[in-house]
Amino acid sequence: MKVFVIGIGLIGGSFTIDIKASFNEATIFGIDRSEENLDKALSLGLIDQKSSFDNLDEADVVIVAIPVDATVELLPVVLDKINDSCLVFDVGSTKKKLCEIISEHPKRRNYLATHPIAGTEFSGPQAAIANLYRGKTNIICEVEKTAFKLQERGMEIFSRLGMRIRYMDPASHDKHIAYVSHLSHISSFMLGKTVIEKEKNERDIFDMAGSGFASTVRLAKSSPAMWAPIFKQNKDNVVETLEEYIANLTQFKELIENDDFDTIYNEMKDTNHIKTILKGIS
Amino acid sequence: MKVFVIGIGLIGGSFTIDIKASFNEATIFGIDRSEENLDKALSLGLIDQKSSFDNLDEADVVIVAIPVDATVELLPVVLDKINDSCLVFDVGSTKKKLCEIISEHPKRRNYLATHPIAGTEFSGPQAAIANLYRGKTNIICEVEKTAFKLQERGMEIFSRLGMRIRYMDPASHDKHIAYVSHLSHISSFMLGKTVIEKEKNERDIFDMAGSGFASTVRLAKSSPAMWAPIFKQNKDNVVETLEEYIANLTQFKELIENDDFDTIYNEMKDTNHIKTILKGIS
């Protein structure tokens, strides 16, 4: 099985580690616009060979693991170049625009739209780790538009990597993922910004920061090159979540200003319910 | 050494575990308004004996580990009851009001105002853990107002428990801790609230939540009984941090609405600097 990975960073590299471990017969070919990343990936053993778009016709599987704006541009080109029995899947955090753009492509049936809910705040080939996807959810959109044999090939990979599959339409995916993923990245980035602005001349104040702050602001370490295009493609949903979040924060601030600490207590008590909801996510 | 702990939950209980391990001669007496908590603490081995305010005159050390509103009420009573060579310290997340209230107490020199920057999102005696304080910062306010011999007794405890000491005045403490601790609790609670409100009728949407969301919303599991009084006592500082946070979120939302993704990229790039700042906090 010849697997081509376009974009050999945290997400792409973590796929190749597990695929090499799960499929003895797999050979991994890396494509990346950064020659430095390709060299790193080769020396880290994430790929077996460096390759290029010109060789995509040899691929059995192509994994597109690049920022979502680049995926929208390159996925049609990739589909043009592959052979008729090749499976292509992407792993981006937005699905609607991408599914629209390739909906009329003659090789639409070679493409599977997926979003593995997995990652860390780090990036680049050196951030790739084994078992990143084990026990994680993989959301698949418009599965019925992918050729049955290629669905099967994808499922075999996701299954050996230990993923749970959920099916969803692209519009619902983008709407809900805005709440459970995109919003928390923005809340974290803006928390980091607020504190950095305040404390910029008082560096040792950060001695006061504990593990709670570190946890809440962890996502502010994430890659801007990955996240700016996500906010762009999911603009309407992200703006909606931000409006609701800002409204809740403003109401909480007003409750404090009005000394209504009973209501504040109850709001927090109700939100403690998140314990139950999050059980099992680590 | 007779150590009395008032409030035998996560914070108080984690102190007694480490004090018992570090001081062979220590006997731990527990005081708690909840008889159930006291019984649990006894069966978990967090305390050696149940006790009451009437016995405080026997204490060498009293640790006050209760919500900050209760501390303001009870600390003067505790100081009334102790003997002249007893050290009392509290562990609350606000220091200004407390230091003001006991500033004229005849036993002011028996009191040390401390804030160990340590905790988890859990609460109660069963949440107490060993080594919670190892490597953590302990902020001490108005150290010069505590008798020298009792400063020494406190430092011996904090040193054996592995804490780093920082000195700060109470007003600065409350101002800065609002940024690095209180604000992140509110951002987390309101993130949890926003998502729960949206997804209340679609429970399996939480399958979409990954480790990033879990990390950002972790503090929303915290105890309302502990946090509502903190926001009350630190009202002015907390409102200020919330205003700045809301302003940053609103500006970010407007950048998205205006399709200014270059500025969004740069804002996130600048905030990535948090990586360096947080190095060492886990």
XYZ file of C-alpha atoms in Angstrom:
564
model
C 0.000 0.000 0.000
C 1.504 3.300 -1.114
C 0.426 6.083 1.219
C 1.174 9.690 0.249
C 0.953 12.304 2.987
C 0.683 15.928 1.913
C 1.758 18.072 4.872
C 4.020 16.176 7.253
C 3.405 17.995 10.538
C 1.767 16.984 13.838
C -1.390 15.579 12.213
C 0.096 14.035 9.066
C 3.142 12.678 10.892
C 1.061 11.104 13.654
C -0.954 9.313 10.967
C 2.172 7.914 9.317
C 3.626 6.638 12.606
C 0.490 4.592 13.312
C -0.020 3.482 9.718
C 3.552 2.162 9.547
C 2.950 0.299 12.813
C -0.412 -1.136 11.688
C 0.227 -1.969 8.028
C 3.407 -3.973 7.368
C 3.053 -3.504 3.653
C 2.699 0.285 3.766
C 5.283 2.572 2.180
C 4.987 6.214 3.120
C 5.741 9.032 0.696
C 5.967 12.596 1.991
C 5.050 15.808 0.184
C 5.545 19.172 1.852
C 6.200 22.679 0.576
C 8.932 22.905 3.234
C 12.030 20.959 2.219
C 13.223 21.293 5.814
C 10.088 19.576 7.144
C 10.517 16.774 4.605
C 14.113 16.222 5.681
C 13.070 16.202 9.349
C 10.252 13.760 8.576
C 12.674 11.469 6.784
C 15.240 11.530 9.585
C 12.505 10.990 12.195
C 11.296 7.979 10.203
C 7.839 9.472 9.626
C 8.187 8.869 5.865
C 10.118 6.365 3.772
C 10.714 8.665 0.819
C 10.337 12.268 -0.206
C 7.982 12.656 -3.147
C 6.028 15.232 -5.182
C 2.642 15.857 -6.825
C 3.982 14.327 -10.058
C 4.032 10.886 -8.444
C 0.487 10.985 -7.031
C -0.781 8.630 -9.763
C 1.043 5.789 -7.932
C -0.811 6.367 -4.658
C -3.282 3.941 -3.067
C -4.083 6.436 -0.300
C -3.478 10.193 -0.099
C -3.811 11.982 3.236
C -4.154 15.764 2.959
C -3.009 17.270 6.269
C -2.424 20.959 5.539
C -4.215 24.159 6.647
C -7.835 24.322 5.445
C -7.258 27.215 3.044
C -4.504 25.262 1.287
C -6.723 22.146 1.224
C -9.471 24.011 -0.634
C -6.926 25.013 -3.272
C -5.042 21.745 -3.561
C -7.657 19.010 -3.131
C -9.027 19.462 -6.710
C -5.448 19.287 -8.038
C -4.787 16.119 -6.038
C -7.982 14.518 -7.361
C -6.917 15.420 -10.921
C -3.639 13.570 -10.471
C -4.599 10.336 -8.699
C -5.550 7.046 -10.332
C -9.154 5.806 -10.349
C -8.771 3.419 -7.404
C -7.008 5.780 -5.022
C -8.589 7.001 -1.743
C -8.004 10.641 -0.754
C -9.007 11.949 2.648
C -8.345 15.258 4.373
C -8.315 15.902 8.120
C -9.348 19.572 8.342
C -11.433 21.238 11.040
C -13.959 22.679 8.540
C -15.892 20.559 6.065
C -18.651 22.602 4.379
C -16.659 24.732 1.943
C -14.417 21.842 0.958
C -17.335 19.502 0.257
C -18.993 22.217 -1.835
C -15.874 22.918 -3.876
C -15.272 19.321 -4.921
C -18.949 18.333 -5.210
C -18.853 18.290 -9.025
C -15.316 16.995 -9.394
C -15.196 13.908 -11.696
C -13.261 12.062 -8.965
C -15.592 13.059 -6.106
C -16.092 9.364 -5.314
C -12.382 8.995 -4.572
C -12.607 11.514 -1.727
C -13.650 10.948 1.908
C -14.239 14.046 4.078
C -12.951 13.354 7.599
C -12.148 15.276 10.759
C -10.242 13.331 13.416
C -10.836 15.145 16.734
C -7.266 14.850 17.905
C -4.228 17.030 18.242
C -1.972 18.834 20.654
C -0.973 22.482 20.929
C 2.336 21.712 19.184
C 3.091 21.609 15.446
C 5.628 20.391 12.894
C 7.040 16.893 12.197
C 8.850 16.808 15.551
C 5.427 17.113 17.255
C 4.122 13.887 15.666
C 3.399 11.134 18.202
C 2.252 7.512 18.213
C -1.343 6.671 19.165
C -2.581 10.255 18.822
C -5.806 8.926 17.294
C -6.433 5.949 19.596
C -9.849 6.261 21.264
C -10.579 9.541 19.476
C -13.618 10.420 17.384
C -13.324 10.701 13.616
C -16.196 12.623 12.047
C -16.979 11.606 8.488
C -19.121 13.796 6.255
C -21.097 12.819 3.132
C -19.925 9.217 3.389
C -22.469 8.195 0.760
C -20.613 10.256 -1.862
C -17.479 8.104 -1.548
C -17.092 4.873 -3.521
C -17.950 1.878 -1.341
C -14.574 0.155 -1.773
C -12.751 3.327 -0.824
C -14.991 3.855 2.234
C -13.874 0.383 3.264
C -10.202 1.201 2.773
C -10.577 4.324 4.900
C -12.469 2.455 7.651
C -9.741 -0.182 7.776
C -7.154 2.525 8.453
C -9.288 4.350 11.049
C -10.184 1.066 12.723
C -6.565 -0.131 13.016
C -5.643 3.297 14.415
C -8.333 2.841 17.103
C -10.744 5.615 16.121
C -14.499 5.828 16.778
C -16.501 6.883 13.725
C -19.377 9.378 13.710
C -21.275 10.442 10.598
C -22.523 13.977 10.129
C -23.440 16.401 7.354
C -20.854 19.143 6.638
C -23.046 22.073 7.723
C -23.875 20.477 11.103
C -20.235 19.546 11.579
C -19.077 23.124 11.052
C -21.790 24.530 13.311
C -21.147 22.254 16.278
C -17.372 22.142 15.986
C -17.421 25.949 16.277
C -18.741 25.478 19.837
C -16.656 22.588 21.061
C -13.385 23.464 19.344
C -13.093 26.796 17.527
C -14.560 28.884 20.379
C -12.288 27.357 23.003
C -9.243 28.233 20.881
C -10.349 31.868 20.702
C -11.210 32.029 24.420
C -7.742 30.703 25.168
C -5.915 33.035 22.756
C -7.754 36.074 24.124
C -7.129 35.026 27.735
C -3.421 34.786 26.927
C -3.520 38.173 25.201
C -5.333 39.856 28.104
C -2.834 38.612 30.647
C 0.258 39.299 28.503
C -0.913 42.871 27.861
C -1.456 43.490 31.531
C 1.689 41.883 32.814
C 4.143 42.823 30.065
C 6.284 44.981 32.336
C 6.077 42.695 35.297
C 7.555 39.435 34.185
C 7.875 37.755 37.521
C 4.139 38.086 38.048
C 3.935 34.864 36.084
C 5.308 33.163 39.148
C 1.736 33.588 40.326
C 0.307 31.520 37.511
C -0.654 27.990 38.490
C -1.720 24.843 36.707
C -5.274 26.154 36.313
C -4.129 29.106 34.245
C -1.758 26.897 32.239
C -4.621 24.535 31.375
C -7.017 27.295 30.354
C -4.457 29.069 28.168
C -2.876 25.928 26.678
C -4.566 26.280 23.285
C -3.030 29.771 22.878
C 0.152 27.925 21.914
C -1.562 26.622 18.754
C -0.384 27.376 15.215
C -1.788 30.633 13.718
C -1.144 29.269 10.207
C -3.561 26.455 10.967
C -6.163 28.458 12.875
C -6.593 31.736 10.953
C -7.887 29.847 7.871
C -10.286 27.811 10.044
C -11.849 30.979 11.482
C -12.075 32.366 7.946
C -13.827 29.316 6.501
C -16.188 28.981 9.472
C -16.741 32.713 9.890
C -20.516 32.781 10.408
C -20.594 29.988 12.968
C -17.558 31.298 14.840
C -19.002 34.818 15.034
C -22.245 33.354 16.423
C -20.438 31.405 19.160
C -18.377 34.481 20.057
C -21.515 36.592 20.378
C -23.036 34.091 22.789
C -19.814 33.749 24.771
C -19.389 37.537 25.050
C -23.038 37.883 26.123
C -22.533 35.286 28.879
C -19.345 36.979 30.096
C -21.045 40.385 30.079
C -23.969 39.044 32.074
C -21.588 37.458 34.594
C -19.724 40.774 34.932
C -23.016 42.586 35.554
C -24.001 40.052 38.206
C -20.713 40.808 40.001
C -21.235 44.563 39.637
C -24.729 44.181 41.091
C -23.462 42.020 43.963
C -25.787 39.200 42.930
C -23.529 36.436 44.194
C -26.383 34.001 44.741
C -27.063 33.935 41.005
C -23.326 33.668 40.334
C -23.181 30.668 42.666
C -26.085 29.027 40.848
C -24.631 29.690 37.386
C -21.396 27.995 38.411
C -23.276 25.133 40.083
C -25.232 24.519 36.867
C -22.073 24.631 34.782
C -20.390 22.060 37.062
C -22.582 19.660 35.046
C -19.714 19.785 32.523
C -18.014 17.179 34.761
C -20.484 14.541 33.677
C -20.396 15.591 30.054
C -16.625 15.498 29.813
C -16.237 12.153 31.514
C -13.936 10.087 29.382
C -12.233 12.905 27.482
C -8.666 13.289 28.571
C 3.700 19.888 67.161
C -0.079 20.158 67.346
C -1.486 21.246 63.995
C -5.145 22.218 63.774
C -6.702 22.381 60.314
C -9.964 24.272 59.936
C -11.620 23.050 56.737
C -10.468 19.574 55.774
C -11.035 19.578 51.999
C -8.690 19.465 48.995
C -6.431 22.275 50.233
C -6.448 21.576 53.977
C -6.229 17.814 53.505
C -3.332 18.055 51.072
C -1.485 20.121 53.712
C -2.040 17.510 56.401
C -0.844 14.632 54.190
C 2.489 16.368 53.559
C 2.872 17.700 57.115
C 2.376 14.196 58.539
C 4.991 12.900 56.099
C 7.495 15.692 56.857
C 7.110 16.142 60.638
C 7.275 12.927 62.668
C 6.175 14.734 65.794
C 3.086 16.334 64.251
C -0.402 15.474 65.480
C -3.207 16.679 63.242
C -6.546 17.895 64.637
C -9.424 18.501 62.245
C -12.200 21.064 62.556
C -14.972 21.247 59.960
C -18.589 22.372 60.032
C -19.404 19.167 58.157
C -19.323 16.127 60.462
C -19.358 13.952 57.362
C -16.166 15.578 56.037
C -14.500 15.111 59.423
C -15.383 11.413 59.469
C -14.075 10.992 55.932
C -10.879 12.855 56.826
C -10.387 10.582 59.826
C -10.959 7.403 57.838
C -8.671 8.650 55.043
C -5.977 9.339 57.635
C -5.858 13.056 56.853
C -6.340 13.875 60.554
C -5.513 12.058 63.776
C -8.424 13.431 65.803
C -11.602 15.386 65.371
C -11.553 18.601 67.368
C -13.357 21.930 67.842
C -12.753 25.665 68.339
C -12.746 25.105 72.125
C -9.426 23.265 71.873
C -7.610 25.871 69.744
C -5.631 27.081 72.792
C -3.576 23.862 72.538
C -2.509 24.513 68.933
C 1.061 25.231 67.780
C -0.117 25.817 64.230
C -3.593 26.558 62.846
C -4.242 26.296 59.107
C -7.431 28.027 57.948
C -8.500 26.393 54.667
C -12.119 27.454 54.153
C -13.843 29.735 51.615
C -12.644 33.346 51.831
C -15.948 34.727 53.113
C -15.874 32.303 56.033
C -12.210 33.131 56.678
C -13.004 36.826 57.081
C -15.599 35.913 59.698
C -13.683 33.227 61.541
C -10.051 34.363 61.529
C -10.626 36.987 64.283
C -12.367 34.319 66.393
C -9.473 31.907 65.847
C -6.952 34.574 66.878
C -9.016 35.243 70.029
C -8.772 31.585 71.028
C -5.145 30.638 70.332
C -2.238 30.862 72.777
C 0.462 33.537 72.427
C 3.020 31.332 70.662
C 0.695 29.778 68.060
C 1.089 30.424 64.307
C -2.109 30.857 62.251
C -2.041 30.983 58.478
C -4.792 30.969 55.885
C -4.543 29.829 52.265
C -7.189 31.954 50.538
C -7.104 33.388 47.018
C -7.800 36.972 48.208
C -5.649 38.768 50.762
C -6.552 42.482 50.947
C -9.845 42.367 52.844
C -8.556 39.763 55.264
C -5.386 41.718 56.063
C -7.467 44.849 56.638
C -9.922 43.123 58.946
C -7.302 41.698 61.303
C -4.866 44.635 61.063
C -5.729 45.883 64.566
C -6.265 42.496 66.189
C -4.182 42.141 69.391
C -2.814 38.847 68.015
C -1.996 40.202 64.513
C 1.604 39.032 65.007
C 0.420 35.415 65.297
C -1.021 35.501 61.776
C 0.748 34.910 58.441
C -1.176 35.752 55.232
C -0.369 33.136 52.587
C -1.677 31.982 49.231
C -0.258 28.713 47.929
C -0.811 28.696 44.146
C -1.894 25.089 43.993
C -5.059 23.107 43.627
C -7.085 20.957 41.306
C -10.623 21.279 39.994
C -11.829 18.775 42.607
C -12.911 19.403 46.190
C -13.584 17.683 49.522
C -11.358 15.465 51.714
C -11.318 12.677 49.108
C -9.663 15.121 46.677
C -6.640 15.679 48.970
C -3.363 14.435 47.464
C 0.281 14.145 48.489
C 2.835 16.621 47.108
C 0.197 19.070 45.874
C 2.455 21.940 46.989
C 5.837 20.621 45.811
C 7.463 23.084 43.403
C 4.542 25.503 43.700
C 4.666 29.197 44.594
C 3.450 30.376 47.988
C 2.714 34.095 48.063
C 3.143 35.680 51.489
C 1.698 39.104 52.229
C 2.726 41.582 54.965
C 5.373 39.189 56.269
C 6.817 41.966 58.450
C 3.633 42.035 60.520
C 4.161 38.446 61.715
C 6.337 37.657 64.751
C 9.811 36.553 63.632
C 9.710 33.185 65.394
C 6.349 32.396 63.826
C 7.570 33.435 60.351
C 10.305 30.870 60.897
C 7.824 28.156 61.895
C 5.786 28.839 58.781
C 8.862 28.830 56.512
C 9.956 25.502 57.954
C 6.611 23.974 56.969
C 6.564 25.543 53.482
C 10.182 24.550 52.917
C 9.661 20.898 53.897
C 6.609 20.816 51.620
C 8.809 22.037 48.737
C 7.253 25.444 48.103
C 8.910 28.531 46.589
C 8.197 31.727 48.511
C 7.314 35.103 46.970
C 6.549 38.238 49.009
C 3.945 40.738 47.900
C 1.622 43.369 49.352
C -2.056 42.337 49.603
C -3.387 44.908 47.094
C -0.869 43.867 44.400
C -1.586 40.215 45.135
C -5.320 40.664 44.606
C -4.829 42.719 41.447
C -2.484 40.294 39.699
C -4.127 37.093 40.863
C -7.331 38.372 39.240
C -5.541 38.102 35.883
C -3.693 34.834 36.259
C -6.298 32.918 38.254
C -9.715 34.488 38.786
C -10.240 35.493 35.129
C -9.331 32.060 33.816
C -11.931 30.488 36.117
C -14.621 32.795 34.741
C -13.533 32.287 31.113
C -13.767 28.551 31.689
C -17.151 28.643 33.472
C -18.661 30.827 30.744
C -17.213 28.641 27.980
C -18.844 25.643 29.631
C -22.122 27.527 29.988
C -22.125 28.680 26.338
C -21.579 25.174 25.032
C -24.036 23.502 27.421
C -26.764 26.002 26.497
C -26.233 25.396 22.805
C -25.973 21.653 22.938
C -28.503 20.824 25.632
C -30.789 18.945 23.265
C -28.034 17.254 21.343
C -26.148 15.217 23.842
C -24.048 13.184 21.510
C -22.535 16.352 20.075
C -20.111 16.067 22.970
C -18.554 13.189 21.074
C -17.070 16.018 19.040
C -15.261 17.516 22.021
C -11.559 16.760 22.164
C -8.765 17.201 24.651
C -8.399 20.887 23.750
C -11.939 21.667 24.842
C -11.527 19.537 27.967
C -8.416 21.483 28.954
C -9.977 24.888 28.358
C -13.118 24.056 30.289
C -11.455 22.116 33.121
C -11.795 24.896 35.690
C -15.572 24.951 35.155
C -15.615 21.886 37.422
C -14.432 24.023 40.358
C -16.404 24.512 43.569
C -18.928 27.409 43.450
C -18.821 27.609 47.270
C -15.141 28.461 47.033
C -15.282 30.741 43.989
C -18.374 32.932 44.478
C -16.852 34.492 47.665
C -13.529 35.070 45.855
C -15.254 37.034 43.089
C -17.154 38.977 45.761
C -14.055 39.919 47.727
C -12.044 40.788 44.639
C -14.945 42.442 42.817
C -13.187 45.553 41.451
C -10.162 43.715 40.098
C -12.232 40.900 38.633
C -14.589 43.327 36.875
C -11.570 45.123 35.398
C -10.068 41.894 34.021
C -13.447 40.887 32.591
C -13.806 44.250 30.830
C -10.411 43.834 29.180
C -11.113 40.218 28.238
C -14.514 41.088 26.747
C -12.939 43.999 24.824
C -10.296 41.662 23.348
C -12.921 39.067 22.379
C -15.107 41.754 20.806
C -12.183 43.118 18.804
C -11.318 39.580 17.633
C -14.932 39.030 16.566
C -14.899 42.311 14.615
C -11.661 41.326 12.881
C -13.384 38.121 11.728
C -16.485 40.029 10.626
C -14.248 42.423 8.629
C -12.298 39.531 7.069
C -9.058 40.910 8.479
C -7.386 37.537 8.828
C -3.872 38.962 8.559
C -4.363 40.841 11.815
C -5.950 37.751 13.362
C -2.893 35.739 12.336
C -0.579 38.325 13.912
C -2.602 38.515 17.141
C -2.340 34.752 17.553
C 1.350 34.783 16.611
C 2.033 37.396 19.308
C 0.053 35.428 21.871
C 2.040 32.263 21.089
C 4.641 34.009 23.285
C 2.688 32.457 26.182
C 4.697 29.277 25.457
C 7.844 30.873 26.812
C 6.069 32.452 29.750
C 4.427 29.234 30.860
C 7.536 27.115 30.598
C 7.816 25.148 33.797
C 4.178 25.340 34.889
C 2.481 21.981 34.603
